[in-house]
XYZ file of C-alpha atoms in Angstrom:
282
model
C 109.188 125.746 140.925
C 106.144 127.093 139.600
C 107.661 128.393 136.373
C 108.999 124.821 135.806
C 104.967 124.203 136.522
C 103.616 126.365 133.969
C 106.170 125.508 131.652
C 105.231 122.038 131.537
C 101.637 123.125 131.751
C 101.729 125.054 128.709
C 103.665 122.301 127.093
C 101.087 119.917 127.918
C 98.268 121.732 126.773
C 99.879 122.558 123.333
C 100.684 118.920 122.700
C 96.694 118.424 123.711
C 95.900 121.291 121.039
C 97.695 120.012 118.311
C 96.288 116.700 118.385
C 92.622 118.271 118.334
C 94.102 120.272 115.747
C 95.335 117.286 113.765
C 92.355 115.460 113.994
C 90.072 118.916 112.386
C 92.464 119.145 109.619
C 91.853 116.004 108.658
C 87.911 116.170 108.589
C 88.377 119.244 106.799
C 89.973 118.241 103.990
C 87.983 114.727 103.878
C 84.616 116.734 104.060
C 85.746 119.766 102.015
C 87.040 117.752 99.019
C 84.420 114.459 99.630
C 80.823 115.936 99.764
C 80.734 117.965 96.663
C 82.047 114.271 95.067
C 79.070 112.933 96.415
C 77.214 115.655 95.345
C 78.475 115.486 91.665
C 77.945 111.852 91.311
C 74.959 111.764 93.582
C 74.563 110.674 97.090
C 72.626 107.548 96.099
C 74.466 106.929 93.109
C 77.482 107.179 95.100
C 76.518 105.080 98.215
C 74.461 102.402 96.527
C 75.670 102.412 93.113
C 77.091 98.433 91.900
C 79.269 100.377 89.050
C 82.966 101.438 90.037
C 84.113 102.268 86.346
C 85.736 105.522 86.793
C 86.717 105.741 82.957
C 82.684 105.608 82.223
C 82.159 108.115 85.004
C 80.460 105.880 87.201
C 81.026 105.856 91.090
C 79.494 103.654 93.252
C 81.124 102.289 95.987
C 78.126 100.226 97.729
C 80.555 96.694 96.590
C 83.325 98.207 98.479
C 81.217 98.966 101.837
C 80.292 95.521 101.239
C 83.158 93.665 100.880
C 84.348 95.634 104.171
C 82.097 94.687 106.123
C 82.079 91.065 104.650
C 85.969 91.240 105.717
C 85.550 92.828 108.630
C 82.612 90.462 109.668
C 84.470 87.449 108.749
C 87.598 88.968 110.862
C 85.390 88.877 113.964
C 84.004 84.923 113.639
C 87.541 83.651 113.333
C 89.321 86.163 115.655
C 87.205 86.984 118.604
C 86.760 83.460 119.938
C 89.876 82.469 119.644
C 90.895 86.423 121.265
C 88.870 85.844 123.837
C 89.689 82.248 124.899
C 93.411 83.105 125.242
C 92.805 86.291 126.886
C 90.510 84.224 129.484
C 93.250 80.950 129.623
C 96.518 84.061 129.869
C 94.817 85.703 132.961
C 92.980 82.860 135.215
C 94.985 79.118 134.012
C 97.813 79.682 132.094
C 100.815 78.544 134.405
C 103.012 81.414 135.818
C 106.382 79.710 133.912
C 104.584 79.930 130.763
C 102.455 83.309 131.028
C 106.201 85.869 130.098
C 106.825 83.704 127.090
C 103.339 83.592 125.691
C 102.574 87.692 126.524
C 105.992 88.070 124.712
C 104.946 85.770 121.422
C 101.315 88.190 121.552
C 103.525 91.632 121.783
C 105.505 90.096 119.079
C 102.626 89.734 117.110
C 101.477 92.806 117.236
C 104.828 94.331 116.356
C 105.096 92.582 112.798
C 104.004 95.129 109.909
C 100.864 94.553 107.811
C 102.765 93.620 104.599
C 104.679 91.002 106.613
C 100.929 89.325 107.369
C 100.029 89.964 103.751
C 102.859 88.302 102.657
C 102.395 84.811 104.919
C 99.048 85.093 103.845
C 99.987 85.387 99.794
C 102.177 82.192 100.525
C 100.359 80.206 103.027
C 96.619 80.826 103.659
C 95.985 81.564 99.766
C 97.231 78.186 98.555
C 95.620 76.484 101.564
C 92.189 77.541 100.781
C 92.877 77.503 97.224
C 93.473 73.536 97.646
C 91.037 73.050 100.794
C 87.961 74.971 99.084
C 88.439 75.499 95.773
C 88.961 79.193 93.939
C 91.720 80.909 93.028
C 92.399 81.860 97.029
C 92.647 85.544 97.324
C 88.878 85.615 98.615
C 86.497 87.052 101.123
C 87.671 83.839 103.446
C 91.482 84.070 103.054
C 90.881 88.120 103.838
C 88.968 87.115 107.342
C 91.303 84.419 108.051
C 94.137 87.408 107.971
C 92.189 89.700 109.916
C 91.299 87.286 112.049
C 94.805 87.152 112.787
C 95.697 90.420 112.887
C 93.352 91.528 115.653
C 94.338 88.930 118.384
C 96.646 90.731 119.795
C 94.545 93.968 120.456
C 91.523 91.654 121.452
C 93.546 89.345 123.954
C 95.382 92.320 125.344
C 92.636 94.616 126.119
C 90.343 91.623 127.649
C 93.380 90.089 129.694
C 93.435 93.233 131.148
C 89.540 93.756 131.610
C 89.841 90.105 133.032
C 92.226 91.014 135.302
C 90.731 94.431 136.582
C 88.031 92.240 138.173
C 88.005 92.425 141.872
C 89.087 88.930 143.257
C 86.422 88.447 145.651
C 84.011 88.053 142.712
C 86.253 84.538 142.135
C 86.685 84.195 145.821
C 82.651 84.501 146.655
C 81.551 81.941 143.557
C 84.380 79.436 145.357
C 82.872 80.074 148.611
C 79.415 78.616 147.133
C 81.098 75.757 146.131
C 81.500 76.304 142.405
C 84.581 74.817 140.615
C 87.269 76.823 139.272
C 86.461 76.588 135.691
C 82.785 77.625 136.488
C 83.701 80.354 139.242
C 85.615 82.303 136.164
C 82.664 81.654 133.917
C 79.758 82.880 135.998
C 81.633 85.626 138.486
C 84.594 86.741 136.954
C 83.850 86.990 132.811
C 80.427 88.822 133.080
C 81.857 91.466 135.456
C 84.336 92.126 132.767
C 82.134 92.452 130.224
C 82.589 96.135 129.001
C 85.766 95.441 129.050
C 85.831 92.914 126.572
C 83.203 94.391 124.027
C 86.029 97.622 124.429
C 88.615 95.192 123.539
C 86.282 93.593 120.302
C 85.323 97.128 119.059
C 89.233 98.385 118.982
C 89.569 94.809 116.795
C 87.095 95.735 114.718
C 88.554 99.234 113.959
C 91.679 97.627 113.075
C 90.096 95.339 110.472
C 87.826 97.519 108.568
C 90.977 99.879 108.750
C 93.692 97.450 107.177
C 94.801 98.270 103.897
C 97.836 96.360 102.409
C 97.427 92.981 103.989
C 93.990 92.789 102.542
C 95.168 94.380 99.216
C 98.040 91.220 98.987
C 94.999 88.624 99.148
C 91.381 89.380 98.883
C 91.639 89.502 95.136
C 90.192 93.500 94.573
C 87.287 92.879 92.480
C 85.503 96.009 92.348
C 81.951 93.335 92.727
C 79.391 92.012 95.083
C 80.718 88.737 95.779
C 78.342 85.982 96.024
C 80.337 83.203 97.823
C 83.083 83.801 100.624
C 85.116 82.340 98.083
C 85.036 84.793 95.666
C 87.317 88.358 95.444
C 86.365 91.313 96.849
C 88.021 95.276 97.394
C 87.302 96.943 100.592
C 87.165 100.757 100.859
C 90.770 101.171 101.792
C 92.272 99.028 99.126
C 90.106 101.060 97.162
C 91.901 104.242 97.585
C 95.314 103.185 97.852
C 94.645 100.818 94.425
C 93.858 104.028 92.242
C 94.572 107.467 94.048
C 98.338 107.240 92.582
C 97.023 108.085 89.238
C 93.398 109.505 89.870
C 92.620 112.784 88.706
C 89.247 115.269 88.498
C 86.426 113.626 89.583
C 87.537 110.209 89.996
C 90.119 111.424 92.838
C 87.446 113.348 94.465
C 85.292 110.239 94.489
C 88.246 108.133 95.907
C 88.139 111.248 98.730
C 84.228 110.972 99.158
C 85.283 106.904 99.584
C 87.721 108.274 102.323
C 84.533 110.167 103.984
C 82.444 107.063 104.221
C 85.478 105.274 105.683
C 85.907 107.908 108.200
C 82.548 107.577 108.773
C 82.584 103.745 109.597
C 85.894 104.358 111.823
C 84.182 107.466 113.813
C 81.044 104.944 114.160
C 83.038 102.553 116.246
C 85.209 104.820 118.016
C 82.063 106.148 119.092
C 80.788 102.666 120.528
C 83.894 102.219 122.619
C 83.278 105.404 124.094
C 79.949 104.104 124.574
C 81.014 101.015 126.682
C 84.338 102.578 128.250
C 81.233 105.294 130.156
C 78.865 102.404 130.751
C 82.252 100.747 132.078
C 82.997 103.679 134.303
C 79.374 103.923 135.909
C-alpha cells in the first residue's frame, strides 16, 4: 500500500514539475529571443512607435497594443452585462425545467472553435454593421461584438458558480426584513459574490486579448491607430500569426519581442485573478 502511495506521489509531483517546467521554457525562449529585439529596434521605438513597416526596418507595435485593448475593451461593454445577467437569471430565477437545457446551449458554446465564431462573424455580424453603420465591416465594433460573444460562456459560468457559492441565509436574512425577491438577490446575495464575479470577468478578459483567428477573420488588420470603432484594426496576436510564416532576421525577432509584450498583458491579468481569488479566500 504505501509503494502504490509513493508511486502515485512521485507521479503526481512529476506531472506538477513538468508543467512549471513548461511554463519556464516558454519565458525563456520569449525573453531570450524578444529583449535583444527590443533592444535592436529600441525599447521606445518598439513600444510606442506608429510605424509597423518591417521592409523599411521599422517596428513599432504601439497600434497593435492599441487595437487590443480597443478589442478587448469593446469585448467587455457588450459581453459582461449580458454575462453577468444570465449568470444572475441561471442561478436565482431561471425555472428548474429550463435551467439543463440552457447550461447545455452555454457548454455548447464554449465548445465551438474560434474559426467557427470567425466565420458567423465574416457572414453575419460584418454585413450587419456594414449595412447598420456604415464601413466596410471588419472593424474595431464587429471585433468586440465577437468577443463579446466569445467570453459568455467563461463569464456566466464562473459567476453562476460564485452566485451560487453564496451561503443561503444571506437570501434568507434580506427576506426576513421584508425585501422582495428580486431585491433580496440584488442587495444580499450579488455583493457577497463579488470576487467571484470580477474572477469570472478577468478570465473573460484573458480570453479576448488572447484570441487570434476569430479576430484575424474580421477586424480588418490594419497595422493603424484607428480613429472610429468603425475603422480596421490588428491586435498583437493577429500580428504574429499574420507575418511569422515568412519573417526572417530582425523582423521575426520583433514579431517575438510582440510575443513578450503579449505575455506580458496575459501574466498582468492572471496576476489580478490571483489577486481577487486571495482577497476571495480571506
Amino acid at each position: 500500500m504505501k509503494i502504490r502511495e509513493k508511486a502515485w506521489e512521485i507521479t503526481f509531483l512529476c506531472a506538477a514539475a513538468f508543467s512549471i517546467l513548461a511554463v519556464v521554457l516558454i519565458c525563456l525562449f520569449l525573453f531570450v529571443n524578444g529583449i535583444p529585439a527590443m533592444k535592436k529596434i529600441g525599447f521606445a521605438d518598439f513600444l510606442l512607435g506608429t510605424k509597423w513597416k518591417p521592409g523599411n526596418d521599422l517596428y513599432g507595435i504601439f497600434p497593435m497594443i492599441i487595437g487590443s485593448l480597443y478589442v478587448t475593451a469593446g469585448a467587455i461593454i457588450f459581453g459582461v452585462p449580458i454575462g453577468l445577467m444570465t449568470a444572475i437569471f441561471l442561478s436565482k430565477f431561471c425555472p428548474a425545467k429550463i435551467h439543463r437545457y440552457l447550461k447545455m446551449a452555454i457548454d455548447l458554446l464554449a465548445g465551438i472553435p474560434s474559426v467557427v465564431y470567425g466565420f458567423f462573424g465574416l457572414m453575419v455580424i460584418v454585413p450587419f454593421v456594414r449595412n447598420v453603420f456604415g464601413g466596410n465591416g471588419s472593424s474595431i465594433l464587429t471585433a468586440s461584438i465577437l468577443l463579446g460573444m466569445m467570453i459568455l460562456p467563461t463569464i456566466i459560468s464562473v459567476s453562476e458558480a460564485a452566485i451560487n457559492a453564496v451561503p443561503v441565509s444571506y437570501y434568507e436574512g434580506a427576506r426576513a426584513l421584508g425585501a422582495t425577491h428580486e431585491r433580496s438577490v440584488f442587495i444580499a446575495t450579488i455583493p457577497a459574490a463579488k470576487s467571484g464575479i470580477m474572477a469570472g470577468i478577468i478570465l473573460g478578459i484573458g480570453r479576448a486579448i488572447g484570441e487570434t483567428m476569430a479576430v484575424i477573420m474580421v477586424a480588418g488588420n490594419q497595422a493603424r491607430i484607428p480613429n472610429s470603432i468603425l475603422k480596421g484594426v490588428r491586435t498583437l496576436t493577429a500580428n504574429i500569426v499574420i507575418e511569422m510564416g515568412y519573417a526572417t532576421d530582425l523582423h521575426r525577432e520583433a514579431l517575438i519581442a510582440t510575443g513578450v509584450v503579449l505575455f506580458i498583458f496575459i501574466l498582468m491579468i492572471n496576476l489580478s485573478f490571483n489577486v481577487v481569488k486571495n482577497r476571495k479566500t480571506k
